[in-house]
mmCIF file of C-alpha atoms and ligand atoms in Angstrom:
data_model
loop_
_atom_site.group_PDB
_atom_site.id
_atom_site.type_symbol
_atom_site.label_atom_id
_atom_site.label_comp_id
_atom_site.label_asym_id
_atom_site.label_seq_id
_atom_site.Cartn_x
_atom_site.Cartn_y
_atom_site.Cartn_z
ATOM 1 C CA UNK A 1 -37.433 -8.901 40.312
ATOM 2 C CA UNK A 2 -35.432 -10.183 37.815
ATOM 3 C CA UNK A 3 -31.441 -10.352 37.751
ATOM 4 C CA UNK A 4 -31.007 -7.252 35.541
ATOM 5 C CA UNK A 5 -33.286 -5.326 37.487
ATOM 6 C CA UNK A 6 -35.702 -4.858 34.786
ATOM 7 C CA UNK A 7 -39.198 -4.179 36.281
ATOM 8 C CA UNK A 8 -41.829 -7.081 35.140
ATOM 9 C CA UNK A 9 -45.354 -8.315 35.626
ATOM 10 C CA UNK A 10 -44.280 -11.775 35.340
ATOM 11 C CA UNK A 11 -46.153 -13.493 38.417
ATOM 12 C CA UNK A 12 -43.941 -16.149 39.669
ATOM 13 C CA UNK A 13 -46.632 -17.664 42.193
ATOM 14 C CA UNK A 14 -48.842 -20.301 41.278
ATOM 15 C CA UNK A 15 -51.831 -18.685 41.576
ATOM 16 C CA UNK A 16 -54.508 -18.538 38.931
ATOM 17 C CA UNK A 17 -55.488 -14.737 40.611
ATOM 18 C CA UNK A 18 -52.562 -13.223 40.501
ATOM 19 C CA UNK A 19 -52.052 -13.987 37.113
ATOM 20 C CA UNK A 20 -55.537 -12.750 35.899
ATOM 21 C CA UNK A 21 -55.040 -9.608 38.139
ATOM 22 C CA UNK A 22 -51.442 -8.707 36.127
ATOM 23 C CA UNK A 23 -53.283 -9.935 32.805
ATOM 24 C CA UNK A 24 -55.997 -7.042 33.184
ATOM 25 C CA UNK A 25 -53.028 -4.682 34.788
ATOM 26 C CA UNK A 26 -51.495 -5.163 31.573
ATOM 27 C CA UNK A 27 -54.305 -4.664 29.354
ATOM 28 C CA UNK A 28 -56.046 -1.368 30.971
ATOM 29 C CA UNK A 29 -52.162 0.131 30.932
ATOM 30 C CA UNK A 30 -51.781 -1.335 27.370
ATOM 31 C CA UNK A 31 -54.554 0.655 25.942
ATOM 32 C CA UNK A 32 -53.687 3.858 27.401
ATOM 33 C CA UNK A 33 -49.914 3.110 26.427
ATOM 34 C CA UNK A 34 -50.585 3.982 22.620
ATOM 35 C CA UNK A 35 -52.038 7.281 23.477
ATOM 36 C CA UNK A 36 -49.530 8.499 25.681
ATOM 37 C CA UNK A 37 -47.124 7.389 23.293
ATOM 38 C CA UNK A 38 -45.632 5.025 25.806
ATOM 39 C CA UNK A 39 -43.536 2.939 23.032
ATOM 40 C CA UNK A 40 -40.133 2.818 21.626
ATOM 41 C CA UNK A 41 -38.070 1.070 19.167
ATOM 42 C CA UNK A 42 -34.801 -0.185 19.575
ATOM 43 C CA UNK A 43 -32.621 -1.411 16.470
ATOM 44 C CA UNK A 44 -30.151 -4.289 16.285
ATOM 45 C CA UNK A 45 -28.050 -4.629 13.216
ATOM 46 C CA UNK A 46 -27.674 -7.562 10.770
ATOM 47 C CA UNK A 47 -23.927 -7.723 9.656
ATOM 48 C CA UNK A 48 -23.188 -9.304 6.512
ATOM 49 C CA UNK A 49 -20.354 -11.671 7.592
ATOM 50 C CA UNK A 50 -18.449 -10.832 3.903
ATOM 51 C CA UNK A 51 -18.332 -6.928 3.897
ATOM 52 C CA UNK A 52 -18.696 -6.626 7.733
ATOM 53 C CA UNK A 53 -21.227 -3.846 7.041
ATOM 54 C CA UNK A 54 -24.921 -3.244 8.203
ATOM 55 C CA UNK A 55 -27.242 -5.180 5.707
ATOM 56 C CA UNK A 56 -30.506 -4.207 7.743
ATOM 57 C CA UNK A 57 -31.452 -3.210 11.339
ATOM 58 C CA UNK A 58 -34.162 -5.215 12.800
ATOM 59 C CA UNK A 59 -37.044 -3.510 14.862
ATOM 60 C CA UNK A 60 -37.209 -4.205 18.929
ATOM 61 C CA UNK A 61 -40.461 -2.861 20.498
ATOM 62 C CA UNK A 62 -39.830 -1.377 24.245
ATOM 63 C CA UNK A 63 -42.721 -0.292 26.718
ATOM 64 C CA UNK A 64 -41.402 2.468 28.957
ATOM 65 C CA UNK A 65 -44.269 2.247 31.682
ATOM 66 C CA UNK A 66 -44.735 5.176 33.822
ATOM 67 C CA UNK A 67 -43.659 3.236 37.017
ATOM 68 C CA UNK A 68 -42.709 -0.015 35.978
ATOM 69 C CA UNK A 69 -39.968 1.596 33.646
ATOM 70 C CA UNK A 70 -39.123 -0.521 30.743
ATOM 71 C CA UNK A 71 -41.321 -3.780 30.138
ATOM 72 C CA UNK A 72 -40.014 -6.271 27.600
ATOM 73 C CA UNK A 73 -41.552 -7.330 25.103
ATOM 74 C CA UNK A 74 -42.101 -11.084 26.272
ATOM 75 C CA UNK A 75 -44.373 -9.970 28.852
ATOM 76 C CA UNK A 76 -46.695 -7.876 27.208
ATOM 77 C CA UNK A 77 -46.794 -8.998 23.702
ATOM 78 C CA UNK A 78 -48.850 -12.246 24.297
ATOM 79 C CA UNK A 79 -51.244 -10.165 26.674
ATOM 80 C CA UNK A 80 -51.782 -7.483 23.461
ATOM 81 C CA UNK A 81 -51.910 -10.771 21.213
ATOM 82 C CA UNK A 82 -54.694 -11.942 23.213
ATOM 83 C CA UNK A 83 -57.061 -8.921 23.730
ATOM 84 C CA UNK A 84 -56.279 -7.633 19.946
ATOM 85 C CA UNK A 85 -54.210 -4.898 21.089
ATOM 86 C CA UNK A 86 -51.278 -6.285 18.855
ATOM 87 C CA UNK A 87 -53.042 -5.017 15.648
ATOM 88 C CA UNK A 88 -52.841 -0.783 16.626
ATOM 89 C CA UNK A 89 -49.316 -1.642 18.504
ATOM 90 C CA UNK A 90 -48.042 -4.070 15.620
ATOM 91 C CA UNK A 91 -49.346 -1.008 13.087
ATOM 92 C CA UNK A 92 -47.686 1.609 15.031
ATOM 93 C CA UNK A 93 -44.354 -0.617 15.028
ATOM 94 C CA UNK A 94 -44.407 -0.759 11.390
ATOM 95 C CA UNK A 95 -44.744 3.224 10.508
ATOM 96 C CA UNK A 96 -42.500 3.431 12.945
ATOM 97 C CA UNK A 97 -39.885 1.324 11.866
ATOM 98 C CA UNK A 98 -40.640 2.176 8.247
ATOM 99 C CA UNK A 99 -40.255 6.169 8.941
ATOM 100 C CA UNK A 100 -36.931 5.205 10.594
ATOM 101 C CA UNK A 101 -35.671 3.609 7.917
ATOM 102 C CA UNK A 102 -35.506 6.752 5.847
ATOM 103 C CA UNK A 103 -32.823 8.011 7.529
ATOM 104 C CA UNK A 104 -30.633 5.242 6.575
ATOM 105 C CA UNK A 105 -28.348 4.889 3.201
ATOM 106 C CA UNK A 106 -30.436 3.251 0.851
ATOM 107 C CA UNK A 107 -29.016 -0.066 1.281
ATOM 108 C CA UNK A 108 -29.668 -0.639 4.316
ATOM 109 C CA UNK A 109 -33.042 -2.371 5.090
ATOM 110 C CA UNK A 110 -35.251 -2.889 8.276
ATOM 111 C CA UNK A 111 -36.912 -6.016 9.521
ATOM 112 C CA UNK A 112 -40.066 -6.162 11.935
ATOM 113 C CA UNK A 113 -41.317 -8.577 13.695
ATOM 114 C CA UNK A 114 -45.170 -9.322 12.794
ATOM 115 C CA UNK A 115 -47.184 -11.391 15.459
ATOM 116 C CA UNK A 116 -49.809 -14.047 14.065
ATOM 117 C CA UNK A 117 -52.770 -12.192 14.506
ATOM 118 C CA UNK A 118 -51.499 -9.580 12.400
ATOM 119 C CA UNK A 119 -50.334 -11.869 9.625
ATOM 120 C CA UNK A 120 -53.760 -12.999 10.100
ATOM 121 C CA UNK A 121 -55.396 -10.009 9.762
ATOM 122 C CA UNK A 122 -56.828 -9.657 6.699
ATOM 123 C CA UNK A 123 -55.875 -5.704 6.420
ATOM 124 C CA UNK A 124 -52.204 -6.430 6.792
ATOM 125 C CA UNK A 125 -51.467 -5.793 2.677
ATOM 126 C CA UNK A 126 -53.012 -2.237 2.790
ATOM 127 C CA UNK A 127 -51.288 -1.425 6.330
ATOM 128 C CA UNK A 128 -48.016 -2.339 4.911
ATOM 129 C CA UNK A 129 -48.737 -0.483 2.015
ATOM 130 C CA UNK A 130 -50.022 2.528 4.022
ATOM 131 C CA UNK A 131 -46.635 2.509 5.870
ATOM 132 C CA UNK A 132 -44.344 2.435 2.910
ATOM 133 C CA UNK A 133 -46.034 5.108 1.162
ATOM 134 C CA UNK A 134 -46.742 7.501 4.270
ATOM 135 C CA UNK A 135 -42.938 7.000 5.091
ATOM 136 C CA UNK A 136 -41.631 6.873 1.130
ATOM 137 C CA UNK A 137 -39.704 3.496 2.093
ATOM 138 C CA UNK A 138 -39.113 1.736 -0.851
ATOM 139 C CA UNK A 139 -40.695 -2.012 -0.356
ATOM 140 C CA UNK A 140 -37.394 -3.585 -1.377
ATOM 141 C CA UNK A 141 -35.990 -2.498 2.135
ATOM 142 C CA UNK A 142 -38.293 -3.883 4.553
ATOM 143 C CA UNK A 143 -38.384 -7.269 5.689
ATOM 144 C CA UNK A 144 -41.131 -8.603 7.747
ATOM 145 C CA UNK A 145 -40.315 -11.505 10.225
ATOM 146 C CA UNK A 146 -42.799 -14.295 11.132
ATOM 147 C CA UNK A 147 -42.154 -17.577 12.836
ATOM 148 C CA UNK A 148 -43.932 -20.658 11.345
ATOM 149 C CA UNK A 149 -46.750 -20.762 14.102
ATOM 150 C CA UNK A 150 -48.459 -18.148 11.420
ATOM 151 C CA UNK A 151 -48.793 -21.452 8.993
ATOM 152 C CA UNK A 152 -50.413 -23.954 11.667
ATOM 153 C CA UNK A 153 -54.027 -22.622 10.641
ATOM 154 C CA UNK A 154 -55.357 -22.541 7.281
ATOM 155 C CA UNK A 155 -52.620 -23.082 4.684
ATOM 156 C CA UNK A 156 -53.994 -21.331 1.827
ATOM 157 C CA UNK A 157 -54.368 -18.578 3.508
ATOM 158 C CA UNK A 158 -51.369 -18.325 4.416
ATOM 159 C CA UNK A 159 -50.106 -18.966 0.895
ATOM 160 C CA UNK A 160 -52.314 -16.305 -0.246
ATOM 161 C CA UNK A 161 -50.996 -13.859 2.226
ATOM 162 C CA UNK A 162 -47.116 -14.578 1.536
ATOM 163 C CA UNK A 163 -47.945 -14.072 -1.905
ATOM 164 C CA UNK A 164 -49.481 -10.598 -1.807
ATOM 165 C CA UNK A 165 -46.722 -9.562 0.513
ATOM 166 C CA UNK A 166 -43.737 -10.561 -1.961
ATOM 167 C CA UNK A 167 -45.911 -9.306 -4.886
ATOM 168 C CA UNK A 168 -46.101 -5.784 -2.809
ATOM 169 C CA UNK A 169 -41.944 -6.031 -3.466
ATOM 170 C CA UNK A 170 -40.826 -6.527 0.145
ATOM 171 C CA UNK A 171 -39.280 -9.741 1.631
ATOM 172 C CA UNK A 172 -40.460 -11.965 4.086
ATOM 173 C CA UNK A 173 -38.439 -13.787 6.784
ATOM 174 C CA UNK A 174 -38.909 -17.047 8.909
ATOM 175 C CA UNK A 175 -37.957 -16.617 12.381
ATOM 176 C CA UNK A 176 -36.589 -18.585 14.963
ATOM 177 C CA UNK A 177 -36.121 -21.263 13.125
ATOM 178 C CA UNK A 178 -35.460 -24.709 13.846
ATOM 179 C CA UNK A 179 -37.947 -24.223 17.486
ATOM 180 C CA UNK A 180 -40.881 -26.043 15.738
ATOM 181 C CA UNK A 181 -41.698 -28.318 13.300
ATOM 182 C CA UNK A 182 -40.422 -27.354 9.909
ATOM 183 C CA UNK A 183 -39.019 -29.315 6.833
ATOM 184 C CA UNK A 184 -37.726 -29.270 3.875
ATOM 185 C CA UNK A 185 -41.397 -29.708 2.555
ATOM 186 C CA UNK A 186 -42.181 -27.074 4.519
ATOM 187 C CA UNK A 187 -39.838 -24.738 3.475
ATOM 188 C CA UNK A 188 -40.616 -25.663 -0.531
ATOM 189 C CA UNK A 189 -43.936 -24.930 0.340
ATOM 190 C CA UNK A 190 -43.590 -21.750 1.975
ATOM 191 C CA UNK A 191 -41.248 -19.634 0.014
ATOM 192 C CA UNK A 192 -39.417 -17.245 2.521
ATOM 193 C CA UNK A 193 -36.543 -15.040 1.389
ATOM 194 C CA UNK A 194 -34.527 -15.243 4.193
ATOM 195 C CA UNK A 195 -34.223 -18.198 7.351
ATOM 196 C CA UNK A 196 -33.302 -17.100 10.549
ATOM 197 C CA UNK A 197 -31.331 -20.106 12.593
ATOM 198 C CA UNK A 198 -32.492 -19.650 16.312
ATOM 199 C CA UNK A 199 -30.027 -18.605 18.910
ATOM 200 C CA UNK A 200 -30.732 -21.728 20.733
ATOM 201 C CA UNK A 201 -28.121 -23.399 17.956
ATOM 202 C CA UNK A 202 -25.966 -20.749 17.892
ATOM 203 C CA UNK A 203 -25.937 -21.104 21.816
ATOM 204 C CA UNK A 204 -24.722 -24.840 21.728
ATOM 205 C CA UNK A 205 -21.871 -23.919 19.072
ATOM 206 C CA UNK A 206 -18.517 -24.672 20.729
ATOM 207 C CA UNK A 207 -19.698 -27.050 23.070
ATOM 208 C CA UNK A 208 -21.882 -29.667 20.911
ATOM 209 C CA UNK A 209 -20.478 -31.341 17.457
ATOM 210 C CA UNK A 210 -24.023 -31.739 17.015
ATOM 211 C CA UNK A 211 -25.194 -28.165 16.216
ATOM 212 C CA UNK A 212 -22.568 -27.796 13.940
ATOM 213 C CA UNK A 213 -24.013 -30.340 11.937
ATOM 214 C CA UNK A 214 -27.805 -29.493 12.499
ATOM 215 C CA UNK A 215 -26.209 -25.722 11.254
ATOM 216 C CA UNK A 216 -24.680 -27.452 8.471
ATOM 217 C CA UNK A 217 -27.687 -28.615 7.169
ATOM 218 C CA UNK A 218 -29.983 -26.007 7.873
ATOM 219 C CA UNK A 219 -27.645 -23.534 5.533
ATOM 220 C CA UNK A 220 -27.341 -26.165 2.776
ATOM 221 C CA UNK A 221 -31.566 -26.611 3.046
ATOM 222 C CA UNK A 222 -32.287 -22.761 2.929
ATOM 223 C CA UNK A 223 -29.363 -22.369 0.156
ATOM 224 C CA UNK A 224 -30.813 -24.895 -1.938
ATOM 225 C CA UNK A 225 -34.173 -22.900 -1.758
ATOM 226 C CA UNK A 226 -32.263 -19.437 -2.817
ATOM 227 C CA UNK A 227 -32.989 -17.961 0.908
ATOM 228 C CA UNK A 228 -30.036 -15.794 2.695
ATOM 229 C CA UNK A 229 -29.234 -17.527 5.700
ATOM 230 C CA UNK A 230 -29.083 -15.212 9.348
ATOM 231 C CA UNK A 231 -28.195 -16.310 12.309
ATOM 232 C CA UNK A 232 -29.703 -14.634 15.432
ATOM 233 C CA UNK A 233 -27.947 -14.828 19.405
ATOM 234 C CA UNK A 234 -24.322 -14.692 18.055
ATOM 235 C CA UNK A 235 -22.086 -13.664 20.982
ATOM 236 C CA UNK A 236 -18.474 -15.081 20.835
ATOM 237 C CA UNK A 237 -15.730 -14.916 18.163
ATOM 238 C CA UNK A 238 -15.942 -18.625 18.419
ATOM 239 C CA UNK A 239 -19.160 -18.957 17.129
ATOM 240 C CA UNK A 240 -18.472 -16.412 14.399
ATOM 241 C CA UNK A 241 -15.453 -18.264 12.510
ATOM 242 C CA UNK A 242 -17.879 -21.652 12.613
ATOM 243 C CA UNK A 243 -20.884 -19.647 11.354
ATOM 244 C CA UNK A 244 -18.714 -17.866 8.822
ATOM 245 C CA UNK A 245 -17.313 -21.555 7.528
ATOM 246 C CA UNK A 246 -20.818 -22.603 7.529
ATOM 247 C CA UNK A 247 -21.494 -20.385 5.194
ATOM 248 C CA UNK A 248 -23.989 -18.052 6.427
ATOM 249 C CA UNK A 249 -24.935 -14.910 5.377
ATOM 250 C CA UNK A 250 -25.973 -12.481 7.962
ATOM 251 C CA UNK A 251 -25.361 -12.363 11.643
ATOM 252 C CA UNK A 252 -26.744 -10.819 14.760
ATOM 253 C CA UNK A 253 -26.150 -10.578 17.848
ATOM 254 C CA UNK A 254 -24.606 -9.306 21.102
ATOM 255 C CA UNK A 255 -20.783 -9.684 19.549
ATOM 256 C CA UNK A 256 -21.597 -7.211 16.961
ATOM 257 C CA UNK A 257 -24.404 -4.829 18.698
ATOM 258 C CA UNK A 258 -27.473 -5.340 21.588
ATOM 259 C CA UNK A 259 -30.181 -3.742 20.517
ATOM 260 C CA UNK A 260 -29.875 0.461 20.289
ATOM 261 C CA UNK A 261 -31.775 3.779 20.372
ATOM 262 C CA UNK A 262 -32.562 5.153 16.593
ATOM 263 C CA UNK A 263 -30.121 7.661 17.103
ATOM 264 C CA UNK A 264 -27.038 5.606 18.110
ATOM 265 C CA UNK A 265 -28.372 3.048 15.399
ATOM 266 C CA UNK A 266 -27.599 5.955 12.758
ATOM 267 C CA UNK A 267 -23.913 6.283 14.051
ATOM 268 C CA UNK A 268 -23.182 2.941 13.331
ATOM 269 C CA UNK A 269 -24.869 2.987 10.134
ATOM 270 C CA UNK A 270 -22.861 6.249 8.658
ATOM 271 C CA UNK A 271 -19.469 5.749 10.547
ATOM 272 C CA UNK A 272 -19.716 2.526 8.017
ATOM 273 C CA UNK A 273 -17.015 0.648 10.147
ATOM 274 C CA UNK A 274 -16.652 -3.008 9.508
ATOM 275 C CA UNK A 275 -17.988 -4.712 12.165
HETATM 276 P P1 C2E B 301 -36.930 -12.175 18.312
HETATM 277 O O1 C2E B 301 -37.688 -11.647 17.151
HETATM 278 O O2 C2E B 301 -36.363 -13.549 18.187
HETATM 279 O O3 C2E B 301 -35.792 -11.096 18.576
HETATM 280 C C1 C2E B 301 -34.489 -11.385 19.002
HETATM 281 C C2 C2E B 301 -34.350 -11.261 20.493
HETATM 282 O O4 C2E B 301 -33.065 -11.736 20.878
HETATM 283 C C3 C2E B 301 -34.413 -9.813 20.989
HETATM 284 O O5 C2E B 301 -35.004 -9.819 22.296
HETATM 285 C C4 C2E B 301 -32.944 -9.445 21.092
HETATM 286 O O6 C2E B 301 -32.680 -8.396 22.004
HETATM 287 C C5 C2E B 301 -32.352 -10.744 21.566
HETATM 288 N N1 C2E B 301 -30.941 -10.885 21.206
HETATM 289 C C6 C2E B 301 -30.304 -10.353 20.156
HETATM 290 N N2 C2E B 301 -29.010 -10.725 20.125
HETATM 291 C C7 C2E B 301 -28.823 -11.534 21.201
HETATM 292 C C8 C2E B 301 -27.674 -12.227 21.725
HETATM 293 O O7 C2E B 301 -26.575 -12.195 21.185
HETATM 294 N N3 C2E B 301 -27.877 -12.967 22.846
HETATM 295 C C9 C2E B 301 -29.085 -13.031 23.481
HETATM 296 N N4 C2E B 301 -29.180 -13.767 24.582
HETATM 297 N N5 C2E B 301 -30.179 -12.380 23.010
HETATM 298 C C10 C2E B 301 -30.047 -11.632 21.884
HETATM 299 P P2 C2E B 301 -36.153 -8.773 22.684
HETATM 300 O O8 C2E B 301 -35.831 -7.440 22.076
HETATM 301 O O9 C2E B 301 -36.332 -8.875 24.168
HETATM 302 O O10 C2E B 301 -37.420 -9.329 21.963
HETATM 303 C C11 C2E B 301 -37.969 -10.562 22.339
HETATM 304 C C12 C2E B 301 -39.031 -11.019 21.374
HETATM 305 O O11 C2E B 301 -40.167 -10.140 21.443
HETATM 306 C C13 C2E B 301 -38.604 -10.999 19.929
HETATM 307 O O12 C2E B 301 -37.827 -12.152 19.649
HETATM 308 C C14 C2E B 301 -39.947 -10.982 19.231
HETATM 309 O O13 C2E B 301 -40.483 -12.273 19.185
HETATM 310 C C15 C2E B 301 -40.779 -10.136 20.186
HETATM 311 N N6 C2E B 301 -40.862 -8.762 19.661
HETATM 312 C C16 C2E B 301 -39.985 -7.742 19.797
HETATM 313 N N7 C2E B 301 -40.431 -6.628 19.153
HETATM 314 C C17 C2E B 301 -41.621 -6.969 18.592
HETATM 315 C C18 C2E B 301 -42.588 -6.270 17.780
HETATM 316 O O14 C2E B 301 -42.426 -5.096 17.408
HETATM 317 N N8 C2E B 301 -43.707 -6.970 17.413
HETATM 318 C C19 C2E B 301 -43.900 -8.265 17.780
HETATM 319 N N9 C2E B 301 -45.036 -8.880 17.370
HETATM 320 N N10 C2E B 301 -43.020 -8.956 18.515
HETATM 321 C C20 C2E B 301 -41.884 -8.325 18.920
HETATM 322 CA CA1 CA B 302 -37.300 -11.349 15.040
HETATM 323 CA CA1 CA B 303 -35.660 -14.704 16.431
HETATM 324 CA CA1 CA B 304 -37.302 -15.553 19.535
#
């Protein structure tokens, strides 16, 4: 088991059995999961690092299993990536969120997190558009995240699908980055509204000159472009004054909120307390 006592499938043994036998665990629990309505959101606020307020909430998917109680997401996502599972999930996530959303002051947004396939999919245009009319959302307040592995395949494609998102009126956001390979070029390329630094910078902050720097110039890049910087993972005061110097925009993290049941997400929201 792991140190916070969260149940998991993850199979620490080397063999290739074990691993199959959790994979199809997984994916026959999985399918009945959606049915039984097995799913749950959690919501983790952005803070604008100006105002101090709640810019947007962004979207965590929990499994409460039956037995295993509550599943994280990194070890059943790539198992419902794999079998095609994510695209029912990933749609349920998004009415979900969406429907949530609703309940919030009207400016305050909400941020998912779409997987590959479903960027990939080439019904994701009329399932976002499904969602924001079914919930009345207005498309300016949802943000969809993606991380740069949706552009490794096919880039007009993936042109083609950015651009029928943004033309739909909601924003799209690269996550994680600075994990793989992106540039400048790649940025120009691919216009994102909004860059989110990975926490694996953020992380390094007090200790390392060198992530200052590499934070430095990821802010300047995404500014020059027009995106709003975030930065994801932030956890100390520390990092916060550096980040603020640095100029970012938006910040999450553990200093400000973990991730939050809709309800207590709503308190936070309407008690409007800097944060
Ligand atoms: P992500 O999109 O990068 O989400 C941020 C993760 O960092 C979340 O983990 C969040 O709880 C965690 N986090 C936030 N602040 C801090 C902090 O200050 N310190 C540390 N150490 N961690 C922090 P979570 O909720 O376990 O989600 C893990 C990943 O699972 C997400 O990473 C995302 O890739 C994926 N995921 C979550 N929900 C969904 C979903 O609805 N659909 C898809 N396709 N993927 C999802
Ligand atoms: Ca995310
Ligand atoms: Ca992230
Ligand atoms: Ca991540």
């Amino acid at each position: 088991a792991k140190a916070d006592g969260r149940s998991t499938y993850r199979i620490f043994q080397p063999e290739m059995e074990a691993e199959t036998q959790a994979r199809h665990a997984i994916e026959a629990d999985l399918r009945t999961a959606l049915a039984n309505d097995e799913f749950e959101l959690l919501y983790q606020p952005l803070i604008d690092l100006g105002t101090g307020r709640v810019a947007r909430c962004e979207a965590l998917l929990r499994w409460k299993h039956p037995t295993r109680g509550y599943v994280s997401p990194l070890d059943f996502i790539h198992v419902a990536e794999e079998t095609g599972l994510i695209l029912p999930i990933g749609d349920w996530v998004l009415n979900e969120a969406c429907r949530e959303a609703r309940n919030w002051p009207d400016e305050v947004g909400v941020a998912v997190n779409l997987s590959p396939v479903q960027f990939n999919n080439p019904s994701l245009s009329l399932q976002v558009v499904s969602a924001l009319q079914r919930s009345g959302l207005p498309a300016q307040r949802l943000e969809l995240e993606v991380t740069e592995s949706v552009t490794l395949d096919g880039n007009e494609h993936t042109l083609t699908t950015i651009d029928q998102l943004q033309s739909l009126g909601i924003h799209l956001s690269l996550d994680d980055f600075g994990t793989g390979y992106s540039s400048l070029s790649y940025l120009k390329k691919f216009p994102f509204d909004t860059l989110k630094i990975d926490r694996s910078f953020v992380n390094e902050l007090s200790e390392a000159a060198d992530s200052v720097a590499i934070v430095r110039a990821v802010v300047g890049m995404g500014k020059s472009l027009g995106m709003t910087i975030v930065v994801e993972g932030v956890e100390t005061e520390e990092q916060l004054a550096i980040l603020k110097a640095e100029g970012c925009d938006l910040g999450q993290g553990y200093l400000f909120s973990r991730p939050i049941s809709a309800g207590a997400i709503r308190t936070i929201i309407s008690d409007g307390s800097a944060m």
